[in-house]
Short mmCIF file of C-alpha atoms in Angstrom, two decimals:
data_model
loop_
_atom_site.label_atom_id
_atom_site.label_comp_id
_atom_site.label_asym_id
_atom_site.label_seq_id
_atom_site.Cartn_x
_atom_site.Cartn_y
_atom_site.Cartn_z
CA UNK A 1 0.00 0.00 0.00
CA UNK A 2 1.23 3.46 -0.87
CA UNK A 3 1.45 6.07 1.82
CA UNK A 4 3.52 8.22 4.11
CA UNK A 5 5.24 7.00 7.23
CA UNK A 6 6.58 9.12 10.06
CA UNK A 7 8.70 8.06 12.97
CA UNK A 8 8.80 8.10 15.85
CA UNK A 9 5.21 8.56 17.00
CA UNK A 10 6.40 10.32 20.17
CA UNK A 11 9.71 12.09 20.66
CA UNK A 12 11.19 13.67 23.75
CA UNK A 13 13.74 16.43 23.53
CA UNK A 14 16.06 17.68 26.20
CA UNK A 15 17.24 21.27 26.47
CA UNK A 16 19.93 22.11 23.92
CA UNK A 17 19.36 18.94 21.93
CA UNK A 18 18.73 18.59 18.20
CA UNK A 19 16.24 15.92 17.18
CA UNK A 20 15.34 14.55 13.76
CA UNK A 21 11.89 13.49 12.63
CA UNK A 22 11.66 10.98 9.83
CA UNK A 23 9.27 11.14 6.87
CA UNK A 24 9.16 8.61 4.04
CA UNK A 25 6.70 8.32 1.16
CA UNK A 26 6.24 5.66 -1.51
CA UNK A 27 3.65 7.56 -3.54
CA UNK A 28 6.26 8.74 -6.07
CA UNK A 29 5.32 12.33 -5.26
CA UNK A 30 7.64 15.18 -6.16
CA UNK A 31 6.44 17.63 -3.50
CA UNK A 32 6.80 17.17 0.24
CA UNK A 33 5.91 19.41 3.17
CA UNK A 34 6.41 19.76 6.90
CA UNK A 35 3.71 21.34 9.04
CA UNK A 36 3.45 22.16 12.70
CA UNK A 37 0.12 21.95 14.54
CA UNK A 38 -0.45 23.44 17.99
CA UNK A 39 -3.50 22.54 20.08
CA UNK A 40 -6.72 24.05 18.75
CA UNK A 41 -4.99 25.58 15.77
CA UNK A 42 -4.57 24.96 12.09
CA UNK A 43 -1.43 23.77 10.37
CA UNK A 44 1.50 26.07 9.71
CA UNK A 45 4.07 25.40 7.01
CA UNK A 46 7.66 24.93 8.16
CA UNK A 47 9.42 23.84 4.95
CA UNK A 48 8.46 22.44 1.60
CA UNK A 49 10.31 20.74 -1.23
CA UNK A 50 9.23 20.74 -4.86
CA UNK A 51 11.81 18.25 -6.04
CA UNK A 52 14.86 16.32 -4.91
CA UNK A 53 17.76 18.50 -3.71
CA UNK A 54 15.49 21.53 -3.44
CA UNK A 55 13.64 22.93 -0.43
CA UNK A 56 12.20 26.29 0.58
CA UNK A 57 11.30 27.94 3.87
CA UNK A 58 7.68 28.21 4.87
CA UNK A 59 6.11 30.60 7.34
CA UNK A 60 7.83 29.33 10.50
CA UNK A 61 11.21 27.91 9.41
CA UNK A 62 13.31 29.46 12.17
CA UNK A 63 14.84 26.79 14.41
CA UNK A 64 14.22 24.00 11.89
CA UNK A 65 16.24 22.44 9.06
CA UNK A 66 15.48 19.87 6.36
CA UNK A 67 17.16 17.89 3.60
CA UNK A 68 15.84 16.21 0.44
CA UNK A 69 18.54 13.88 -0.83
CA UNK A 70 16.08 11.24 -2.02
CA UNK A 71 12.65 11.59 -3.56
CA UNK A 72 11.13 9.36 -0.90
CA UNK A 73 12.62 11.03 2.16
CA UNK A 74 12.24 14.47 3.75
CA UNK A 75 13.60 14.49 7.33
CA UNK A 76 13.06 17.45 9.63
CA UNK A 77 15.56 18.47 12.30
CA UNK A 78 14.32 20.51 15.22
CA UNK A 79 17.36 22.40 16.45
CA UNK A 80 18.11 23.83 19.87
CA UNK A 81 17.36 27.25 18.39
CA UNK A 82 13.66 26.37 18.34
CA UNK A 83 12.65 27.53 21.79
CA UNK A 84 9.10 26.23 21.81
CA UNK A 85 9.18 22.93 19.94
CA UNK A 86 6.35 21.13 21.71
CA UNK A 87 3.79 20.43 18.97
CA UNK A 88 2.35 17.85 16.60
CA UNK A 89 4.48 17.61 13.44
CA UNK A 90 2.88 16.46 10.22
CA UNK A 91 4.62 15.49 7.00
CA UNK A 92 2.68 15.60 3.75
CA UNK A 93 3.24 14.98 0.08
CA UNK A 94 1.52 15.80 -3.19
CA UNK A 95 2.13 14.87 -6.80
CA UNK A 96 3.47 18.40 -7.37
CA UNK A 97 3.31 21.71 -5.51
CA UNK A 98 -0.17 23.12 -5.88
CA UNK A 99 -1.81 19.75 -6.48
CA UNK A 100 -5.34 19.66 -5.12
CA UNK A 101 -4.68 16.88 -2.62
CA UNK A 102 -2.02 16.65 0.03
CA UNK A 103 -1.54 13.28 1.71
CA UNK A 104 -0.46 13.25 5.32
CA UNK A 105 1.56 10.92 7.48
CA UNK A 106 0.34 9.91 10.96
CA UNK A 107 2.41 12.63 12.67
CA UNK A 108 5.06 12.87 15.38
CA UNK A 109 4.28 14.40 18.74
CA UNK A 110 7.32 16.21 20.12
CA UNK A 111 7.56 16.92 23.82
CA UNK A 112 10.25 18.80 25.72
CA UNK A 113 11.64 17.30 28.92
CA UNK B 16 -2.14 39.53 6.78
CA UNK B 17 -3.71 36.31 5.63
CA UNK B 18 -6.55 34.78 7.58
CA UNK B 19 -9.30 32.21 7.42
CA UNK B 20 -12.31 32.32 9.71
CA UNK B 21 -14.42 29.30 10.61
CA UNK B 22 -16.54 28.53 13.68
CA UNK B 23 -14.64 26.84 16.48
CA UNK B 24 -17.37 24.34 17.25
CA UNK B 25 -20.63 23.09 15.74
CA UNK B 26 -23.08 20.64 17.29
CA UNK B 27 -25.57 18.54 15.34
CA UNK B 28 -27.74 15.47 15.70
CA UNK B 29 -27.07 12.11 14.07
CA UNK B 30 -28.85 11.89 10.72
CA UNK B 31 -29.10 15.65 10.33
CA UNK B 32 -27.39 18.08 7.96
CA UNK B 33 -24.71 20.54 9.06
CA UNK B 34 -22.94 23.39 7.27
CA UNK B 35 -19.48 24.65 8.22
CA UNK B 36 -18.64 28.08 6.87
CA UNK B 37 -15.27 29.53 5.95
CA UNK B 38 -14.39 33.07 5.00
CA UNK B 39 -10.92 33.98 3.88
CA UNK B 40 -8.66 36.93 3.30
CA UNK B 41 -5.46 35.99 1.48
CA UNK B 42 -2.95 37.68 -0.79
CA UNK B 43 -3.70 35.26 -3.60
CA UNK B 44 -6.30 32.61 -4.32
CA UNK B 45 -6.00 29.43 -6.30
CA UNK B 46 -8.59 27.27 -4.56
CA UNK B 47 -10.27 26.19 -1.32
CA UNK B 48 -9.77 22.77 0.22
CA UNK B 49 -11.45 20.95 3.09
CA UNK B 50 -9.79 18.39 5.34
CA UNK B 51 -11.07 16.16 8.12
CA UNK B 52 -8.99 15.36 11.19
CA UNK B 53 -9.99 12.95 13.95
CA UNK B 54 -8.48 13.49 17.39
CA UNK B 55 -4.81 12.54 17.39
CA UNK B 56 -4.90 11.66 13.70
CA UNK B 57 -3.70 13.10 10.45
CA UNK B 58 -5.77 15.36 8.20
CA UNK B 59 -7.43 13.63 5.28
CA UNK B 60 -8.56 15.39 2.12
CA UNK B 61 -12.29 15.83 1.57
CA UNK B 62 -12.82 18.23 -1.31
CA UNK B 63 -11.44 21.06 -3.41
CA UNK B 64 -13.10 24.03 -5.11
CA UNK B 65 -11.11 25.94 -7.71
CA UNK B 66 -14.13 27.55 -9.33
CA UNK B 67 -17.37 28.98 -8.00
CA UNK B 68 -20.13 26.52 -7.34
CA UNK B 69 -20.91 23.28 -5.64
CA UNK B 70 -18.82 20.11 -5.63
CA UNK B 71 -20.49 16.93 -4.40
CA UNK B 72 -18.75 13.80 -3.13
CA UNK B 73 -21.14 11.34 -1.56
CA UNK B 74 -22.55 12.73 1.69
CA UNK B 75 -20.19 15.71 1.56
CA UNK B 76 -20.55 18.82 -0.60
CA UNK B 77 -18.45 21.95 -0.77
CA UNK B 78 -19.33 25.36 -2.12
CA UNK B 79 -17.23 28.34 -3.16
CA UNK B 80 -18.01 31.97 -3.96
CA UNK B 81 -14.82 33.75 -4.91
CA UNK B 82 -16.53 37.14 -5.14
CA UNK B 83 -17.59 36.79 -1.47
CA UNK B 84 -14.34 35.11 -0.35
CA UNK B 85 -16.56 32.46 1.17
CA UNK B 86 -17.04 28.75 1.11
CA UNK B 87 -18.79 26.05 3.08
CA UNK B 88 -18.72 22.33 3.69
CA UNK B 89 -22.07 20.57 3.86
CA UNK B 90 -22.33 17.22 5.58
CA UNK B 91 -25.53 15.23 5.11
CA UNK B 92 -26.94 12.17 6.92
CA UNK B 93 -24.54 12.72 9.77
CA UNK B 94 -23.01 9.64 11.35
CA UNK B 95 -21.21 9.37 14.68
CA UNK B 96 -17.96 8.66 12.80
CA UNK B 97 -18.18 12.18 11.32
CA UNK B 98 -17.29 13.59 14.74
CA UNK B 99 -13.97 15.28 14.00
CA UNK B 100 -12.38 18.63 13.29
CA UNK B 101 -12.85 20.12 9.84
CA UNK B 102 -10.35 22.53 8.34
CA UNK B 103 -10.70 24.86 5.42
CA UNK B 104 -7.46 25.71 3.66
CA UNK B 105 -6.75 28.17 0.88
CA UNK B 106 -4.09 27.84 -1.76
CA UNK B 107 -2.68 31.36 -1.64
CA UNK B 108 0.09 30.44 -4.11
CA UNK B 109 1.18 27.33 -5.99
CA UNK B 110 2.77 25.92 -2.87
CA UNK B 111 1.33 27.76 0.10
CA UNK B 112 -1.73 26.27 1.77
CA UNK B 113 -3.10 28.62 4.46
CA UNK B 114 -5.14 26.75 7.07
CA UNK B 115 -8.03 27.83 9.23
CA UNK B 116 -8.04 26.97 12.94
CA UNK B 117 -10.58 24.21 12.43
CA UNK B 118 -14.18 23.53 13.40
CA UNK B 119 -14.88 20.80 15.92
CA UNK B 120 -18.03 18.94 14.91
CA UNK B 121 -19.86 17.31 17.81
CA UNK B 122 -22.57 14.85 16.88
CA UNK B 123 -25.22 13.80 19.38
CA UNK B 124 -27.27 10.62 19.07
#
């Protein structure tokens, strides 16, 4: 079955620590996205990638970094510069940027110790 | 700034019809999407309106009026499994999807 996987489901971060969230898709989609969701709020775009080896900042990129070395993979690193990282992180993909449908992974919940 | 407004919560009875409204103010407009999200889950795509009018997909319909910067999601024959949060989202550019804060739909038996 085609889809998007994210791991881990829960992640705990200590002060000053960088953590990496995994996102893999086997839908053969060119575009991939990372969103952050805070309780009772909509999704906010962190980074997006239109194609392999390309990525662009979204609305809230500060304190985050990404890479897109393979079409299937788009990992997100939450750096120590992100002072309020506790949130639900969602990875999504679409056939191309602007496609009507974005498909989402199950999400990673990041908590700060 | 860019903003989408939708009610925070709507309550309806099983078997009834409910409408969730969305008004938007964005720098650009390519289309309006609706997503469903159950508690703790991922959003799933419901519908998309690129042009004015009504789109129907089974029990769900979505409407768009670009001149009024307004759209709605209509859910018919409500079932308990429809209890979830519903988000409208506007494509403000070819990559940027601006999301509303979501409407929590509570369904009573």
